[in-house]
CSV table of C-alpha atoms and ligand atoms in Angstrom, one decimal:
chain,number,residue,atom,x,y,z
A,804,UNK,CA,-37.2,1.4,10.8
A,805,UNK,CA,-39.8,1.6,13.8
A,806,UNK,CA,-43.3,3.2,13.1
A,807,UNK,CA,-41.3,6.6,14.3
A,808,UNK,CA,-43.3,9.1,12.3
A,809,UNK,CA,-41.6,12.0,10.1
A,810,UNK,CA,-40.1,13.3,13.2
A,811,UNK,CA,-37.6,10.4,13.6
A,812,UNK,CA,-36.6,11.2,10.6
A,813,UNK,CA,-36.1,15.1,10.3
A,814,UNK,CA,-34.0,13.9,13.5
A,815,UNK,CA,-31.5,12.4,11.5
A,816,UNK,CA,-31.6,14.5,8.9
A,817,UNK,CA,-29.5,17.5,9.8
A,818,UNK,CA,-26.8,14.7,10.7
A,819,UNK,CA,-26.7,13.2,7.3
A,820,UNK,CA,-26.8,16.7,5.2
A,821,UNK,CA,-23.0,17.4,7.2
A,822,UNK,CA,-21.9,14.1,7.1
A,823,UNK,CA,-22.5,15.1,2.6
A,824,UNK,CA,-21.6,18.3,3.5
A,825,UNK,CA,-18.0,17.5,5.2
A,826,UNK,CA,-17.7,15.1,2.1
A,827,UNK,CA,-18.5,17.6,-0.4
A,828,UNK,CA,-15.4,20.2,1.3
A,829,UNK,CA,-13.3,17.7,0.9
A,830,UNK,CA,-13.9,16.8,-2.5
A,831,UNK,CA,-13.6,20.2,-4.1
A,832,UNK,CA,-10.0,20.4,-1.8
A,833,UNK,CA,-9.1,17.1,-3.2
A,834,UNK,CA,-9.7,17.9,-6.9
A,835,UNK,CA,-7.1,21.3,-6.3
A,836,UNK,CA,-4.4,19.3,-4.3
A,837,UNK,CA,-2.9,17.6,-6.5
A,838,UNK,CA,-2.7,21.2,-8.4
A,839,UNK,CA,-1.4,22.8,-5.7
A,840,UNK,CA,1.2,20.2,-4.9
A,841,UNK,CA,-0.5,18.9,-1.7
A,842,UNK,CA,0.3,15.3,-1.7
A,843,UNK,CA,3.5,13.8,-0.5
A,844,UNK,CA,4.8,9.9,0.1
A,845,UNK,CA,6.4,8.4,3.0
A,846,UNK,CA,8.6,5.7,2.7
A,847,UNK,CA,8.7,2.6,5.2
A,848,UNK,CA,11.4,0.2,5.5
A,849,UNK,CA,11.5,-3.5,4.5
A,850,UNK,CA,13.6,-5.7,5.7
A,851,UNK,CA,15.8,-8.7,4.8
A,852,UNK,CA,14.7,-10.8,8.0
A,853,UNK,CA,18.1,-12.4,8.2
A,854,UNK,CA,21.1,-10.0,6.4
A,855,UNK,CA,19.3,-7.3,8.7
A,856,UNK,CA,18.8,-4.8,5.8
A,857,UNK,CA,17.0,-2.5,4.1
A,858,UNK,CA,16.3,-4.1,0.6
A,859,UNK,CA,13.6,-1.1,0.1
A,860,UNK,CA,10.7,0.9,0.9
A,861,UNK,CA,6.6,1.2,0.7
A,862,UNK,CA,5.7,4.3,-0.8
A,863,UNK,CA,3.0,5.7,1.5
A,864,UNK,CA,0.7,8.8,-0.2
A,865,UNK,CA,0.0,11.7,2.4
A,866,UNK,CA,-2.3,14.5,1.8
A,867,UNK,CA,-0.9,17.6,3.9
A,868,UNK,CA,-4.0,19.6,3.4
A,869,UNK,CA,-3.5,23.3,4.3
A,870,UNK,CA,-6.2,23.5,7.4
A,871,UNK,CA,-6.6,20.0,8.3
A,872,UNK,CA,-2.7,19.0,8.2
A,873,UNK,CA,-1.8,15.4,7.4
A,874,UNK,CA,-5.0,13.7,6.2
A,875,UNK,CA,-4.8,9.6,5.9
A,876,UNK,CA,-4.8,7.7,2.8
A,877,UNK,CA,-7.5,5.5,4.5
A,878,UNK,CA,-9.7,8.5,4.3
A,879,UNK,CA,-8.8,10.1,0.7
A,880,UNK,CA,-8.3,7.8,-1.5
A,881,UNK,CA,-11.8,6.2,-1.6
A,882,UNK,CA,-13.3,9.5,-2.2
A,883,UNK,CA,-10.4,10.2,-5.2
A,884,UNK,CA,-11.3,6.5,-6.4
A,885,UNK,CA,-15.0,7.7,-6.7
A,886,UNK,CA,-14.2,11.4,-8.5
A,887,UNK,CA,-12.3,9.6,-10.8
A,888,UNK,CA,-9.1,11.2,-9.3
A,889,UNK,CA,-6.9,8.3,-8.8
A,890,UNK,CA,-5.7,7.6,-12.1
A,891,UNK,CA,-3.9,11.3,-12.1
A,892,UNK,CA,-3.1,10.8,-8.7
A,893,UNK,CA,-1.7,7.2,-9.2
A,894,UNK,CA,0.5,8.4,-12.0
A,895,UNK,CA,1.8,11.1,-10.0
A,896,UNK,CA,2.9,8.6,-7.6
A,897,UNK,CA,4.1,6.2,-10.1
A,898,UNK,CA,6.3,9.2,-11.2
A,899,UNK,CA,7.3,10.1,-7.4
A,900,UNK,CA,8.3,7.0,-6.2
A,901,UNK,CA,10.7,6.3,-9.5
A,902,UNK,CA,12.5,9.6,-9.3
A,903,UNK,CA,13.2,9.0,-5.7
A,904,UNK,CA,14.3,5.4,-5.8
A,905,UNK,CA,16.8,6.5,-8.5
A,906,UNK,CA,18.7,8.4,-6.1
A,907,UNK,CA,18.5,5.4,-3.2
A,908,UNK,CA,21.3,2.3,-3.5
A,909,UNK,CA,21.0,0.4,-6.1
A,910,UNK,CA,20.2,-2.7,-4.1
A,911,UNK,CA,16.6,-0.9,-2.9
A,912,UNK,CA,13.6,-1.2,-4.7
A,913,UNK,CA,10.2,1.2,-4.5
A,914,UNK,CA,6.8,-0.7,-4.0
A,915,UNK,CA,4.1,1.8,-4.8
A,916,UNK,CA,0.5,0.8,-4.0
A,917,UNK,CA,-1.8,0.8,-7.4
A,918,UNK,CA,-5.9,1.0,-6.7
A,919,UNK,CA,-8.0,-1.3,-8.1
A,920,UNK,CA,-9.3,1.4,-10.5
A,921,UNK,CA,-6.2,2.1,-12.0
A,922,UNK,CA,-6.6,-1.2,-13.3
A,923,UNK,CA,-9.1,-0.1,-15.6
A,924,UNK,CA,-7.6,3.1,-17.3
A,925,UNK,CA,-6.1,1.6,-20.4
A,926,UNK,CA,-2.9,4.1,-19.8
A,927,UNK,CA,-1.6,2.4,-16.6
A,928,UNK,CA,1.1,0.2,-18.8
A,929,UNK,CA,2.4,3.1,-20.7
A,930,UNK,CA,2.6,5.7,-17.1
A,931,UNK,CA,4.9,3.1,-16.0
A,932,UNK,CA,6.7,2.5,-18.6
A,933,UNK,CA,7.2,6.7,-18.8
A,934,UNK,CA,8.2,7.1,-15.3
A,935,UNK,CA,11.1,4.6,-15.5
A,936,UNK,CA,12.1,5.7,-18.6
A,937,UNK,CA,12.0,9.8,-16.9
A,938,UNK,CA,13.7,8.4,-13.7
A,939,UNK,CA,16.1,6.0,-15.5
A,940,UNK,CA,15.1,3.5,-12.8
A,941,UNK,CA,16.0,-0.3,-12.9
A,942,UNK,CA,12.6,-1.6,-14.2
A,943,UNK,CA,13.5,-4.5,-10.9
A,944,UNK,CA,13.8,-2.0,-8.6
A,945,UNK,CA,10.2,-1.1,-8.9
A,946,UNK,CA,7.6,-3.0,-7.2
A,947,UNK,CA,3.5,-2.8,-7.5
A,948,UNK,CA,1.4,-3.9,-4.7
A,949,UNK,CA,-2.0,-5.5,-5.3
A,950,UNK,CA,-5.1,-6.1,-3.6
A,951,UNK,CA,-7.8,-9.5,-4.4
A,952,UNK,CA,-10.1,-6.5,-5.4
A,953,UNK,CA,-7.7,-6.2,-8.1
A,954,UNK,CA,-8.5,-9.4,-9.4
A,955,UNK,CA,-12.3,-9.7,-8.5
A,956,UNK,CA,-12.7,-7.1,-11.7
A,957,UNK,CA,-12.3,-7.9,-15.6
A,958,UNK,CA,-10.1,-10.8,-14.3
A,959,UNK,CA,-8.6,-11.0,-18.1
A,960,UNK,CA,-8.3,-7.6,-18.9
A,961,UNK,CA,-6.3,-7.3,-15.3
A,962,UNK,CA,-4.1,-10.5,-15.8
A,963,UNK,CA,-2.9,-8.8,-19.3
A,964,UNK,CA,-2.2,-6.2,-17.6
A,965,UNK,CA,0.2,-8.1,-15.2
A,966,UNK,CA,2.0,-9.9,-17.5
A,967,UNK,CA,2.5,-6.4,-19.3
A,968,UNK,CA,4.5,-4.7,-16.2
A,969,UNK,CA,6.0,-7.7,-15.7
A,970,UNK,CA,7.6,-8.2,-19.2
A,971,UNK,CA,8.7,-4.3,-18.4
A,972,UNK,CA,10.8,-5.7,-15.2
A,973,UNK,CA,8.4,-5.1,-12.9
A,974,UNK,CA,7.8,-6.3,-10.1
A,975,UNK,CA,4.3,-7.7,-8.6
A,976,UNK,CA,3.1,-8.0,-5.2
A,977,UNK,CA,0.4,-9.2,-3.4
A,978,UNK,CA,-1.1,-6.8,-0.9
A,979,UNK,CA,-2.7,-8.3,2.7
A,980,UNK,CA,-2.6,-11.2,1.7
A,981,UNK,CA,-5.0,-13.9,3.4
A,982,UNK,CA,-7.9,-11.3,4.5
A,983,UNK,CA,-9.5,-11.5,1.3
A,984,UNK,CA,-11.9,-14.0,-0.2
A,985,UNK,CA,-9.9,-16.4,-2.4
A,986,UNK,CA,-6.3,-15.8,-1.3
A,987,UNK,CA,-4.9,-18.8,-2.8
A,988,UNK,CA,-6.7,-19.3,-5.8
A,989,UNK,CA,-5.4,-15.8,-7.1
A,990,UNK,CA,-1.8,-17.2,-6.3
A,991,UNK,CA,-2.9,-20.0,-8.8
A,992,UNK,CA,-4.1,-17.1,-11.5
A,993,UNK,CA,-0.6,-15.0,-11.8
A,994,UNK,CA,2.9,-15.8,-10.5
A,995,UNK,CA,2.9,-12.8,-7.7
A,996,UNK,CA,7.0,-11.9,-6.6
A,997,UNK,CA,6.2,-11.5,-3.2
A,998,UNK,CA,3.4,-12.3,-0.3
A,999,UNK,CA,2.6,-9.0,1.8
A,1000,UNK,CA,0.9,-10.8,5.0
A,1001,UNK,CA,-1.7,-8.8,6.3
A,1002,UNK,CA,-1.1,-7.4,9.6
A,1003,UNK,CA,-3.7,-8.7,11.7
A,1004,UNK,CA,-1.8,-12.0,11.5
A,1005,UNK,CA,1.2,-10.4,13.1
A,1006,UNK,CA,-0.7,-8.5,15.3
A,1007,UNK,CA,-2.4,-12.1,16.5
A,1008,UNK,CA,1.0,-13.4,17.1
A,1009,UNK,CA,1.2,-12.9,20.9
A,1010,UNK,CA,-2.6,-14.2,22.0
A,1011,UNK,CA,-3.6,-16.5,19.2
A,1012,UNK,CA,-2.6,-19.6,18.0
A,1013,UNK,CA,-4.3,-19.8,15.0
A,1014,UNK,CA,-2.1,-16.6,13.9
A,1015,UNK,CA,1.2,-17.9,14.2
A,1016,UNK,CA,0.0,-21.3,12.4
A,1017,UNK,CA,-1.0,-19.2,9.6
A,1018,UNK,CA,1.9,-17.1,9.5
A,1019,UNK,CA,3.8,-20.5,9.3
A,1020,UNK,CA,1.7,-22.0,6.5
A,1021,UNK,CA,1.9,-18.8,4.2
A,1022,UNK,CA,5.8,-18.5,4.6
A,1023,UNK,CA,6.0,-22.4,3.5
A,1024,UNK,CA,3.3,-21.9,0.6
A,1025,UNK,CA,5.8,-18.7,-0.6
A,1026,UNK,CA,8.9,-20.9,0.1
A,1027,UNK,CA,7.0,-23.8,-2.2
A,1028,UNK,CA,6.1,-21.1,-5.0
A,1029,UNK,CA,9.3,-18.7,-5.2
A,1030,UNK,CA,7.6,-16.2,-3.7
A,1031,UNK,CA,9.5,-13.6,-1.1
A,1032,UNK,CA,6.8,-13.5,2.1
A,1033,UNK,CA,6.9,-9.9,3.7
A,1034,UNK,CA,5.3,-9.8,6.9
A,1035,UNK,CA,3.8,-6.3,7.6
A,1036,UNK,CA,2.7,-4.6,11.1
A,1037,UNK,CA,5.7,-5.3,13.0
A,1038,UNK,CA,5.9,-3.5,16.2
A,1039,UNK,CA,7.8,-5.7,18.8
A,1040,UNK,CA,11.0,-7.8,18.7
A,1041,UNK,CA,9.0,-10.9,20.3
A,1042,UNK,CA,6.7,-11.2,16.8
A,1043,UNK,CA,9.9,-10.4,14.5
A,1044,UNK,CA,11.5,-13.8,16.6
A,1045,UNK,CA,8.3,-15.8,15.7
A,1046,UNK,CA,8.5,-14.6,12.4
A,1047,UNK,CA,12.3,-15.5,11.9
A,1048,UNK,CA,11.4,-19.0,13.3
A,1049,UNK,CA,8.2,-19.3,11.1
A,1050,UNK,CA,9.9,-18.5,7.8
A,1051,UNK,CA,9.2,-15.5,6.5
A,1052,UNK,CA,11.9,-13.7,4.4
A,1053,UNK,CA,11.1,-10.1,4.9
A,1054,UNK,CA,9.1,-7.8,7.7
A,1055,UNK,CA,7.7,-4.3,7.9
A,1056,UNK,CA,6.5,-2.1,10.4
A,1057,UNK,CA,6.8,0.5,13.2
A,1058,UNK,CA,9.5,-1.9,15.1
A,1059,UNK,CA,12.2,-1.1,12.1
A,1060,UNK,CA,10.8,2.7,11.3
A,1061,UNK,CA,7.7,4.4,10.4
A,1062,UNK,CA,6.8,5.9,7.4
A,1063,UNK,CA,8.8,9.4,6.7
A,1064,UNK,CA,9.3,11.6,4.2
A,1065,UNK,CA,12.1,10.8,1.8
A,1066,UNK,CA,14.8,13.4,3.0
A,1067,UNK,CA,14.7,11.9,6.5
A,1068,UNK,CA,15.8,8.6,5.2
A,1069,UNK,CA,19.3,7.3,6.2
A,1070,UNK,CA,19.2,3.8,4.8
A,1071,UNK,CA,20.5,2.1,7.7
A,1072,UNK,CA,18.8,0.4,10.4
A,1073,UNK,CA,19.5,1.9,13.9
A,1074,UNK,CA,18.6,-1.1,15.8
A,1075,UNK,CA,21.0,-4.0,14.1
A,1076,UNK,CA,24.1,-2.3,13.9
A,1077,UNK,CA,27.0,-3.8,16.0
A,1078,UNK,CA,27.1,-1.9,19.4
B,1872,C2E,P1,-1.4,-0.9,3.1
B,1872,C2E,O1,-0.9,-0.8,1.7
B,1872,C2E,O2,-1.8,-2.2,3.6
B,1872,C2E,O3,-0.3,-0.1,3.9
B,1872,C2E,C1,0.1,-0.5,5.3
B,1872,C2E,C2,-0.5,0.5,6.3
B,1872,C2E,O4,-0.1,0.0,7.6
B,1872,C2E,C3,0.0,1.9,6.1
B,1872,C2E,O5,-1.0,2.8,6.5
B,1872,C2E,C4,1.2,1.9,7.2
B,1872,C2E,O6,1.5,3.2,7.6
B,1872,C2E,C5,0.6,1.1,8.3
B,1872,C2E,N1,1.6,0.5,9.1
B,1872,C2E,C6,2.9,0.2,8.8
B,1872,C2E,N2,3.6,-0.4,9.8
B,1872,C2E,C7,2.7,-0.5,10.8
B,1872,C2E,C8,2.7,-1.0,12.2
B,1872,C2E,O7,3.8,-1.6,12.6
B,1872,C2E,N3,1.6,-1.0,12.9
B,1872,C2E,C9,0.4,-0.4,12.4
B,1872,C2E,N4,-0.6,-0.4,13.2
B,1872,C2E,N5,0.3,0.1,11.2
B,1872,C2E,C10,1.4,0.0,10.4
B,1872,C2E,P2,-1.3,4.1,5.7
B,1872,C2E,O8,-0.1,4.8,5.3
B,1872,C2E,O9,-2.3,4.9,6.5
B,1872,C2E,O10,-2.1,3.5,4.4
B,1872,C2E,C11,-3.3,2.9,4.5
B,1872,C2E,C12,-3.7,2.3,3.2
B,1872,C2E,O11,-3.9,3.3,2.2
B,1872,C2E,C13,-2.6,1.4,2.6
B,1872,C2E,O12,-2.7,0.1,3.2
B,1872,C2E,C14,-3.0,1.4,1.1
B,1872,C2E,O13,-4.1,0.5,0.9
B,1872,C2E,C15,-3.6,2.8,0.9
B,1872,C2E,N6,-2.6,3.6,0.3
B,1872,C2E,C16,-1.5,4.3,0.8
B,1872,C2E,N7,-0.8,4.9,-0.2
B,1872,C2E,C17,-1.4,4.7,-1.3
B,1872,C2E,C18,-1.2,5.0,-2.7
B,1872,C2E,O14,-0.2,5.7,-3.1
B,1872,C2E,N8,-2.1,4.6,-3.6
B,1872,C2E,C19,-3.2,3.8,-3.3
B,1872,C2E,N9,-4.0,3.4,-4.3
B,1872,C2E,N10,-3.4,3.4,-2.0
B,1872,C2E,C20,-2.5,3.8,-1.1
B,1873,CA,CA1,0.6,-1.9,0.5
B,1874,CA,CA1,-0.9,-4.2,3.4
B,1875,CA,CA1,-4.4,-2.6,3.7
């Protein structure tokens, strides 16, 4: 900082105390929500890029807090990752997600997003294993995603964890996929089911060039491996075209339906069906 003397920095002071203050509020409502049945999921569409249909959904956490309304996972879920909140939270998901997919087709699958510190409560294994068994749920039909962070940590303790959930049935997906640090050599490490590409390639699709040749090159490495490729972000039926043409098997995003709660869902996609 510049030689500002202590008045720079009572400035600044009153600032920082709310910004810890604002934090603080919403840690203390955060440790009662789950309590007080706060949290809820949304479910998003993905879909088979050529049959045109739903073959399942993301589950998406909401926090409908009761003064702020709907709060963003962006915003919670760090804070729950640091008060040691996600773990409950997580399972409750896990849990969520299951009993809901039950009652979906049978063709549809769940993906549920797990944190990287899920990874290290040694219970993760046996809370999925408990909400398929309460749910009755197709072990296939449920789906985690991953992030690279996943993998960054105890990489062996994490791998064993893999190959546990997927000697269960389940399946394992790789979350924004290319924004990360290694992409490809954590491909190498565990044999992922499916490719999530991260939407700032789809949103490049229209300006930049570099976009759509990485779009191309991921769907051909998932092509070469056995891996489904789901592109995510789609908004417009000009980037779903240059993602038929580029290979990808599945997309996702606000073009096919936005996340909604689970008793708006009608399975069916409104914008494919034979007019
Ligand atoms: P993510 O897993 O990459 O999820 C995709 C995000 O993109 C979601 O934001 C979704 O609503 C949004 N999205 C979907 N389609 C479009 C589109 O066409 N355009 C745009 N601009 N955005 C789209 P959301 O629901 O706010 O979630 C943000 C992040 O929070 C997720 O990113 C995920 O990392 C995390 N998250 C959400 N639910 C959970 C959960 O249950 N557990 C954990 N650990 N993380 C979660
Ligand atoms: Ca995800
Ligand atoms: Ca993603
Ligand atoms: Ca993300």
């Amino acid at each position: 900082a510049k030689s500002g003397g202590r008045g720079t920095f009572r400035f600044f002071e009153p600032e920082m105390d709310e910004q810890l203050q604002a934090r603080r509020v919403l840690e203390v409502d955060l440790r009662k929500a789950l309590v007080n049945g706060e949290f809820e999921l949304f479910y998003q569409p993905q879909v088979d890029i050529r049959k045109k249909v739903i073959t399942g959904y993301e589950a998406l956490l909401r926090w409908r807090h009761p003064e702020r309304g709907i709060v963003s996972p962006g915003e919670f879920i760090p804070i729950a990752e640091d008060i040691g909140l996600i773990s409950p939270l997580g399972e409750w998901v896990i849990q969520e997600a299951c009993q809901e997919a039950a009652k979906w087709p049978a063709s549809m699958k769940v993906a549920v997003n797990l944190s990287p510190v899920q990874f290290r409560n040694k219970n993760l294994v046996q809370c999925v294993k408990n909400a398929l068994t309460a749910s009755n749920l197709c072990p296939s039909r449920l789906e985690v995603e991953i992030t690279e962070s996943v993998l960054l940590q105890d990489n062996d303790a994490t791998l064993a964890t893999l190959h546990q959930l997927r000697k269960l049935g389940v399946r394992i997906a790789m979350d924004d996929f290319g924004t990360g640090y290694s992409s490809l050599s954590y491909l190498r490490s565990f044999p992922f089911d499916k490719i999530k590409i991260d939407q700032s390639f789809v949103q490049g699709l229209s300006s930049r060039a570099d976009c759509l040749a990485i779009v191309q090159s991921i769907a051909g490495l998932g092509a070469n491996l056995g891996m489904s490729t789901v592109a995510e972000g789609v908004e417009t039926e000009d980037q779903l075209i240059q993602l038929r043409a580029a290979g990808c098997t599945e997309v996702q995003g606000y073009y096919f339906g936005r996340p909604k709660p689970a008793r708006e869902l009608v399975h069916t996609l409104d914008m494919f069906e034979p007019t």
